[in-house]
Coordinates of C-alpha atoms in Angstrom, one line a residue:
P1395 CA 4.6 0.1 16.6
Y1396 CA 3.9 -2.9 14.5
E1397 CA 7.1 -4.8 14.9
R1398 CA 5.4 -7.7 16.8
K1399 CA 2.9 -8.0 13.9
T1400 CA 5.4 -7.9 11.1
T1401 CA 7.5 -10.6 9.5
L1402 CA 10.4 -9.8 7.2
V1403 CA 11.2 -12.5 4.6
R1404 CA 14.7 -12.3 3.2
G1405 CA 16.0 -14.1 0.1
I1406 CA 12.9 -13.9 -2.1
G1407 CA 13.4 -13.6 -5.9
I1408 CA 10.7 -13.1 -8.6
A1409 CA 10.4 -16.3 -10.5
G1410 CA 10.7 -16.1 -14.3
A1411 CA 11.1 -12.3 -14.5
D1412 CA 13.5 -9.5 -13.9
N1413 CA 13.5 -5.7 -13.8
H1414 CA 10.3 -3.7 -14.3
Q1415 CA 8.5 -6.3 -16.4
A1416 CA 8.5 -8.4 -13.2
V1417 CA 5.7 -6.3 -11.9
R1418 CA 3.2 -8.5 -13.7
A1419 CA 4.8 -11.7 -12.3
T1420 CA 5.0 -10.6 -8.7
F1421 CA 1.5 -11.4 -7.6
S1422 CA 0.5 -13.8 -10.4
G1423 CA 3.4 -16.1 -10.1
Q1424 CA 3.7 -16.3 -13.9
P1425 CA 7.0 -15.9 -15.9
I1426 CA 7.2 -12.6 -17.7
S1427 CA 10.2 -12.4 -20.0
S1428 CA 9.9 -8.9 -21.4
Y1429 CA 7.7 -5.8 -21.7
D1430 CA 6.2 -7.3 -24.8
A1431 CA 5.3 -10.6 -23.2
A1432 CA 1.6 -11.4 -23.0
D1433 CA -0.2 -10.6 -19.7
P1434 CA -0.7 -13.5 -17.3
A1435 CA -3.8 -15.5 -18.1
V1436 CA -4.3 -16.7 -14.5
P1437 CA -5.7 -14.9 -11.4
S1438 CA -3.3 -13.2 -9.1
L1439 CA -3.1 -13.9 -5.4
D1440 CA -5.9 -11.4 -4.5
Q1441 CA -8.3 -13.0 -7.0
V1442 CA -7.5 -16.5 -5.8
V1443 CA -8.2 -15.6 -2.2
A1444 CA -11.3 -13.6 -3.1
A1445 CA -12.8 -16.4 -5.1
H1446 CA -12.2 -18.9 -2.2
L1447 CA -13.8 -16.6 0.4
E1448 CA -16.7 -15.8 -1.9
R1449 CA -17.5 -19.4 -2.5
D1450 CA -18.1 -20.1 1.2
S1451 CA -19.3 -16.7 2.5
P1452 CA -20.1 -14.1 -0.2
S1453 CA -19.6 -10.4 0.7
A1454 CA -21.1 -7.3 -1.0
L1455 CA -17.9 -6.8 -3.0
A1456 CA -15.6 -9.7 -3.8
S1457 CA -12.5 -7.5 -4.1
L1458 CA -11.6 -3.8 -4.1
H1459 CA -8.8 -2.3 -6.3
L1460 CA -7.5 1.2 -5.8
G1461 CA -4.7 3.1 -7.5
V1462 CA -2.7 6.1 -6.5
R1463 CA -1.2 7.5 -9.7
P1464 CA -1.2 4.0 -11.3
A1465 CA 0.4 5.5 -14.4
D1466 CA 2.5 8.5 -15.3
A1467 CA -0.5 10.1 -17.0
Y1468 CA -4.2 9.4 -17.5
E1469 CA -3.6 8.2 -21.1
F1470 CA -0.9 5.7 -20.1
Y1471 CA -2.9 3.6 -17.6
Q1472 CA -2.5 -0.1 -18.3
M1473 CA -0.3 0.5 -21.3
Y1474 CA 2.7 -1.7 -22.2
G1475 CA 2.2 -4.1 -19.3
R1476 CA 3.9 -1.7 -16.9
S1477 CA 1.0 -0.4 -14.8
T1478 CA -0.7 -3.5 -13.6
L1479 CA 0.1 -5.8 -10.6
F1480 CA -3.1 -7.8 -10.4
F1481 CA -5.0 -10.0 -12.9
S1482 CA -8.0 -12.2 -13.4
S1483 CA -8.0 -15.1 -15.8
S1484 CA -9.4 -12.7 -18.4
G1485 CA -6.9 -9.9 -18.1
P1486 CA -5.7 -7.0 -15.9
I1487 CA -7.8 -5.9 -12.9
D1488 CA -9.1 -2.4 -13.4
Y1489 CA -8.2 0.2 -10.7
E1490 CA -10.1 3.2 -9.6
A1491 CA -7.6 6.1 -9.4
S1492 CA -10.0 8.7 -8.0
P1493 CA -11.0 8.2 -4.3
V1494 CA -14.1 10.4 -4.9
A1495 CA -15.3 8.2 -7.7
A1496 CA -14.6 5.1 -5.6
Y1497 CA -16.3 6.4 -2.5
D1498 CA -19.4 7.4 -4.5
R1499 CA -19.6 4.0 -6.1
L1500 CA -19.1 2.1 -2.9
F1501 CA -20.8 4.2 -0.2
A1502 CA -22.8 7.0 -1.5
S1503 CA -25.9 4.8 -2.1
T1504 CA -26.1 4.2 1.7
A1505 CA -25.3 7.7 2.9
T1506 CA -25.0 11.2 1.5
P1507 CA -21.4 12.5 2.1
T1508 CA -21.3 15.3 4.7
P1509 CA -18.6 17.8 5.4
P1510 CA -16.0 16.3 7.8
S1511 CA -16.2 17.3 11.4
M1512 CA -13.0 17.2 13.3
T1513 CA -12.2 18.3 16.8
A1514 CA -9.1 20.5 17.0
D1515 CA -6.2 19.1 18.9
P1516 CA -3.3 21.7 19.0
E1517 CA -0.8 19.4 20.6
R1518 CA -1.4 16.6 18.0
E1519 CA -1.2 19.2 15.2
A1520 CA 2.1 20.6 16.6
L1521 CA 3.6 17.1 16.8
S1522 CA 2.7 16.4 13.2
I1523 CA 4.2 19.7 12.0
L1524 CA 7.5 19.1 14.0
T1525 CA 7.7 15.6 12.6
A1526 CA 7.4 16.8 9.1
E1527 CA 10.1 19.5 9.7
L1528 CA 12.4 16.8 11.1
D1529 CA 11.8 14.7 7.9
A1530 CA 12.9 17.7 5.8
L1531 CA 16.0 18.3 8.0
D1532 CA 17.0 14.7 7.7
V1533 CA 17.4 15.1 4.0
R1534 CA 19.5 18.2 4.4
A1535 CA 21.7 16.6 7.0
A1536 CA 22.6 13.6 4.9
G1537 CA 26.3 12.8 5.3
L1538 CA 26.6 15.0 8.5
P1539 CA 26.8 12.5 11.4
T1540 CA 26.8 15.2 14.1
E1541 CA 23.7 16.9 12.8
Q1542 CA 21.9 13.5 12.3
A1543 CA 22.6 12.6 15.9
K1544 CA 21.0 15.8 17.0
L1545 CA 17.9 15.1 14.9
A1546 CA 17.7 11.6 16.4
Q1547 CA 17.6 13.1 19.9
H1548 CA 14.8 15.4 18.8
R1549 CA 12.9 12.5 17.4
E1550 CA 13.2 10.6 20.7
A1551 CA 11.8 13.6 22.6
L1552 CA 8.9 13.8 20.2
A1553 CA 8.2 10.1 20.6
A1554 CA 8.1 10.6 24.4
L1555 CA 5.5 13.4 24.0
A1556 CA 3.4 11.2 21.7
A1557 CA 3.5 8.4 24.2
R1558 CA 2.0 10.8 26.8
G1559 CA -1.0 11.4 24.6
G1560 CA 0.1 13.4 21.6
A1561 CA -0.1 10.4 19.2
M1562 CA -3.0 10.4 16.7
P1563 CA -5.5 7.7 17.5
P1564 CA -6.4 5.3 14.6
P1565 CA -9.5 6.4 12.8
T1566 CA -12.7 4.5 13.3
F1567 CA -15.1 3.8 10.4
S1568 CA -18.6 2.6 9.8
C1569 CA -20.1 1.7 6.4
G1570 CA -21.7 4.6 4.7
G1571 CA -20.1 7.4 6.8
S1572 CA -18.2 10.2 5.1
I1573 CA -14.4 10.0 4.9
A1574 CA -12.7 13.3 5.6
S1575 CA -9.7 12.7 3.4
V1576 CA -12.0 11.8 0.5
E1577 CA -14.4 14.8 1.0
A1578 CA -11.3 17.1 1.1
L1579 CA -10.7 16.1 -2.6
R1580 CA -14.2 16.3 -3.9
A1581 CA -13.9 19.7 -5.4
E1582 CA -10.8 18.7 -7.3
L1583 CA -11.8 15.2 -8.4
A1584 CA -15.5 15.0 -8.8
G1585 CA -16.2 14.4 -12.5
N1586 CA -12.5 15.0 -13.3
P1587 CA -10.7 11.7 -13.5
R1588 CA -7.5 13.3 -15.0
A1589 CA -7.0 15.3 -11.8
A1590 CA -6.2 12.0 -10.0
Y1591 CA -2.9 11.9 -11.9
R1592 CA -1.6 15.3 -10.6
D1593 CA 1.7 15.2 -8.6
D1594 CA 0.5 17.9 -6.2
L1595 CA -2.4 15.7 -5.2
F1596 CA -0.4 12.5 -4.8
S1597 CA -0.1 12.5 -1.0
A1598 CA -3.7 13.5 -0.4
I1599 CA -5.1 10.9 -2.9
F1600 CA -2.8 8.3 -1.2
D1601 CA -4.4 9.0 2.2
A1602 CA -7.9 8.9 0.8
Q1603 CA -7.4 5.6 -1.0
V1604 CA -5.9 4.1 2.2
D1605 CA -8.9 5.3 4.3
L1606 CA -11.3 4.0 1.7
A1607 CA -9.7 0.5 1.7
A1608 CA -9.6 0.5 5.5
Q1609 CA -13.3 1.4 5.8
A1610 CA -14.3 -1.2 3.2
L1611 CA -12.4 -3.9 5.1
V1612 CA -13.3 -2.9 8.7
C1613 CA -17.0 -2.7 7.9
G1614 CA -17.0 -5.9 6.0
L1615 CA -17.9 -4.5 2.6
T1616 CA -15.1 -6.6 1.2
R1617 CA -12.4 -8.9 2.5
V1618 CA -9.7 -8.4 -0.2
A1619 CA -8.3 -5.0 -1.2
T1620 CA -5.3 -3.9 -3.2
I1621 CA -3.6 -0.5 -3.4
Q1622 CA -1.1 0.2 -6.2
A1623 CA 0.9 3.4 -5.9
G1624 CA 2.6 4.4 -9.2
S1625 CA 3.4 2.3 -12.2
A1626 CA 6.3 -0.1 -12.5
D1627 CA 8.8 2.4 -13.9
G1628 CA 6.8 5.6 -13.3
N1629 CA 8.4 8.8 -12.3
V1630 CA 5.7 10.1 -9.9
V1631 CA 7.1 13.0 -7.8
V1632 CA 7.2 12.0 -4.1
P1633 CA 6.8 15.1 -1.8
V1634 CA 10.0 14.8 0.2
G1635 CA 13.3 16.6 -0.2
G1636 CA 11.7 19.3 -2.4
G1637 CA 10.1 16.6 -4.6
L1638 CA 11.9 13.5 -5.7
P1639 CA 10.9 11.6 -8.9
H1640 CA 10.5 8.0 -7.8
H1641 CA 12.2 6.2 -10.8
N1642 CA 15.1 8.5 -11.4
T1643 CA 15.8 8.7 -7.7
S1644 CA 15.9 4.9 -7.4
H1645 CA 18.9 4.9 -9.8
G1646 CA 20.8 7.5 -7.8
D1647 CA 22.1 8.0 -4.3
Q1648 CA 20.4 5.3 -2.1
A1649 CA 20.4 7.5 1.0
T1650 CA 18.2 9.9 -0.9
F1651 CA 16.0 7.1 -2.2
A1652 CA 15.6 5.9 1.4
Q1653 CA 13.7 9.2 2.0
V1654 CA 11.3 8.2 -0.7
Q1655 CA 10.8 4.8 0.8
R1656 CA 10.3 6.2 4.3
W1657 CA 7.6 8.4 2.9
Y1658 CA 5.8 5.4 1.4
S1659 CA 6.1 3.7 4.8
T1660 CA 4.1 6.5 6.4
K1661 CA 1.2 5.6 4.1
L1662 CA 1.5 2.0 5.1
A1663 CA 1.5 3.0 8.7
R1664 CA -1.7 4.9 8.1
L1665 CA -3.3 1.7 6.8
L1666 CA -2.1 -0.4 9.6
A1667 CA -3.4 2.1 12.2
A1668 CA -6.8 2.0 10.6
L1669 CA -6.9 -1.8 10.5
D1670 CA -5.6 -2.2 14.1
V1671 CA -9.0 -1.8 15.6
P1672 CA -11.2 -4.4 17.3
D1673 CA -12.6 -6.9 14.8
P1674 CA -16.4 -6.3 14.7
L1675 CA -16.9 -9.9 13.6
E1676 CA -15.1 -11.2 16.7
P1677 CA -15.7 -8.7 19.5
A1678 CA -14.9 -11.1 22.2
S1679 CA -11.7 -12.5 20.7
G1680 CA -9.4 -9.5 21.6
R1681 CA -8.0 -9.5 18.1
T1682 CA -8.0 -6.6 15.7
V1683 CA -8.9 -6.6 12.0
L1684 CA -5.2 -6.4 11.4
D1685 CA -4.5 -9.5 13.5
N1686 CA -7.1 -11.4 11.4
S1687 CA -5.6 -10.0 8.1
C1688 CA -2.4 -10.2 6.1
V1689 CA -1.1 -7.0 4.6
L1690 CA 1.5 -8.2 2.0
V1691 CA 4.2 -5.9 0.7
L1692 CA 6.3 -7.4 -2.1
A1693 CA 8.5 -5.5 -4.6
E1694 CA 9.1 -6.5 -8.2
C1695 CA 12.8 -5.4 -8.3
L1696 CA 15.5 -3.7 -6.3
P1697 CA 16.5 -0.1 -6.5
S1698 CA 19.6 0.9 -8.5
S1699 CA 20.3 -2.3 -10.3
H1700 CA 16.6 -3.2 -10.7
A1701 CA 17.5 -6.9 -10.4
S1702 CA 14.6 -9.1 -9.1
N1703 CA 16.6 -11.2 -6.7
E1704 CA 16.3 -10.9 -2.9
V1705 CA 13.6 -8.2 -3.3
P1706 CA 11.9 -6.5 -0.3
C1707 CA 9.2 -8.8 1.1
F1708 CA 7.3 -8.5 4.4
F1709 CA 3.8 -9.0 5.8
I1710 CA 1.9 -7.5 8.7
G1711 CA -0.8 -9.4 10.5
G1712 CA -1.2 -13.0 11.3
A1713 CA -4.3 -14.1 9.3
G1714 CA -6.0 -15.0 12.5
G1715 CA -3.0 -16.8 13.9
R1716 CA -2.3 -18.8 10.8
L1717 CA 0.8 -16.8 9.8
R1718 CA 3.8 -16.4 12.2
A1719 CA 4.2 -12.7 12.9
G1720 CA 6.9 -10.8 14.6
T1721 CA 10.0 -12.5 13.2
H1722 CA 12.6 -12.7 10.4
V1723 CA 12.6 -15.5 7.9
T1724 CA 15.5 -16.2 5.7
A1725 CA 14.3 -18.2 2.7
S1726 CA 17.4 -18.4 0.4
G1727 CA 16.4 -19.6 -3.0
A1728 CA 12.7 -19.1 -2.5
T1729 CA 10.6 -17.1 -4.9
N1730 CA 7.4 -15.0 -4.9
R1731 CA 5.5 -18.2 -5.8
H1732 CA 6.4 -19.6 -2.4
V1733 CA 5.1 -16.4 -0.7
L1734 CA 1.9 -16.4 -2.7
A1735 CA 1.3 -20.1 -1.9
A1736 CA 1.9 -19.5 1.9
V1737 CA -0.5 -16.5 2.1
A1738 CA -3.2 -18.3 0.1
S1739 CA -2.9 -21.4 2.3
A1740 CA -3.2 -19.2 5.4
F1741 CA -6.7 -18.2 4.1
G1742 CA -7.7 -21.8 3.5
V1743 CA -7.0 -21.9 -0.3
A1744 CA -6.2 -25.5 -1.3
S1745 CA -3.4 -26.2 -3.7
T1746 CA -5.8 -27.3 -6.4
E1747 CA -7.3 -23.7 -6.3
R1748 CA -3.8 -22.1 -6.9
A1749 CA -2.1 -24.6 -9.1
H1750 CA -0.3 -21.9 -11.0
F1751 CA 1.6 -21.1 -7.8

């Protein structure tokens, strides 16, 4: 659905870093030679853009940083330089791993959370269940072309049903309103930060953090948000195929690991749907919040080999028309520093404000 708003960038390497330690270099543009190397002492892309936007037009919150199991365990968060993607000039950016704590800090002062109210939609629920069942069957049918072809036909039929009205509409938000996915976790997470690191809550917490970020962006509470799922070499269990540990699976059969990546993509799609709503700051423009934004996805290393050359890199949204969307770009020999510079420039950041990349 977002093909025309997505640009894939091929050929990107991580400058000055390789393997998992490259996680700290990815968005900072700084060389990181090993796990023991010092953290970057410069702001990462998010902080550079936030500082620029705040200078001209301050918002209530300069930037928002959310984590979804940002370490293998509560005690390991931000240890060994493996769990942090984003930095200020004074050190790692702190993440909130609990969506309940994040919501209460951000929104509870303006409105008391109320139980979610949802209108039942049997057709939509049935489509969701069938899609989940097909996902599970895809894993079992790996290596069986005939069965995979049958499943593909079923997916086409489901897509046709969704096009006739079975698809879930993107959620709409207003500042201060309760968020159903957050409230569903309140009993488990309120006053219990360790629970945010449970594998069985991984998917639900992911949804809640995505919804929180979307609400904060759409309503203008902030203009810069980051979501970090997992740590650099963490083994969080992804709920597909009976449960697949992310890191171990990445070293194994790549068709199986593709199931893990496809699951992550459903979370990205949730974010895009929530942002692809009319921009309340430009109601007459016809553009959505997503059109006026840039959702950047950039990996620190490849699966299997874990080399940091030609890593996955793409963005969705055109930054208000300043980024070319809906295409492929081959940038052989380019690095993450070029990507960071391009995105920063799209938001008006001068080269003097981002001299480190």
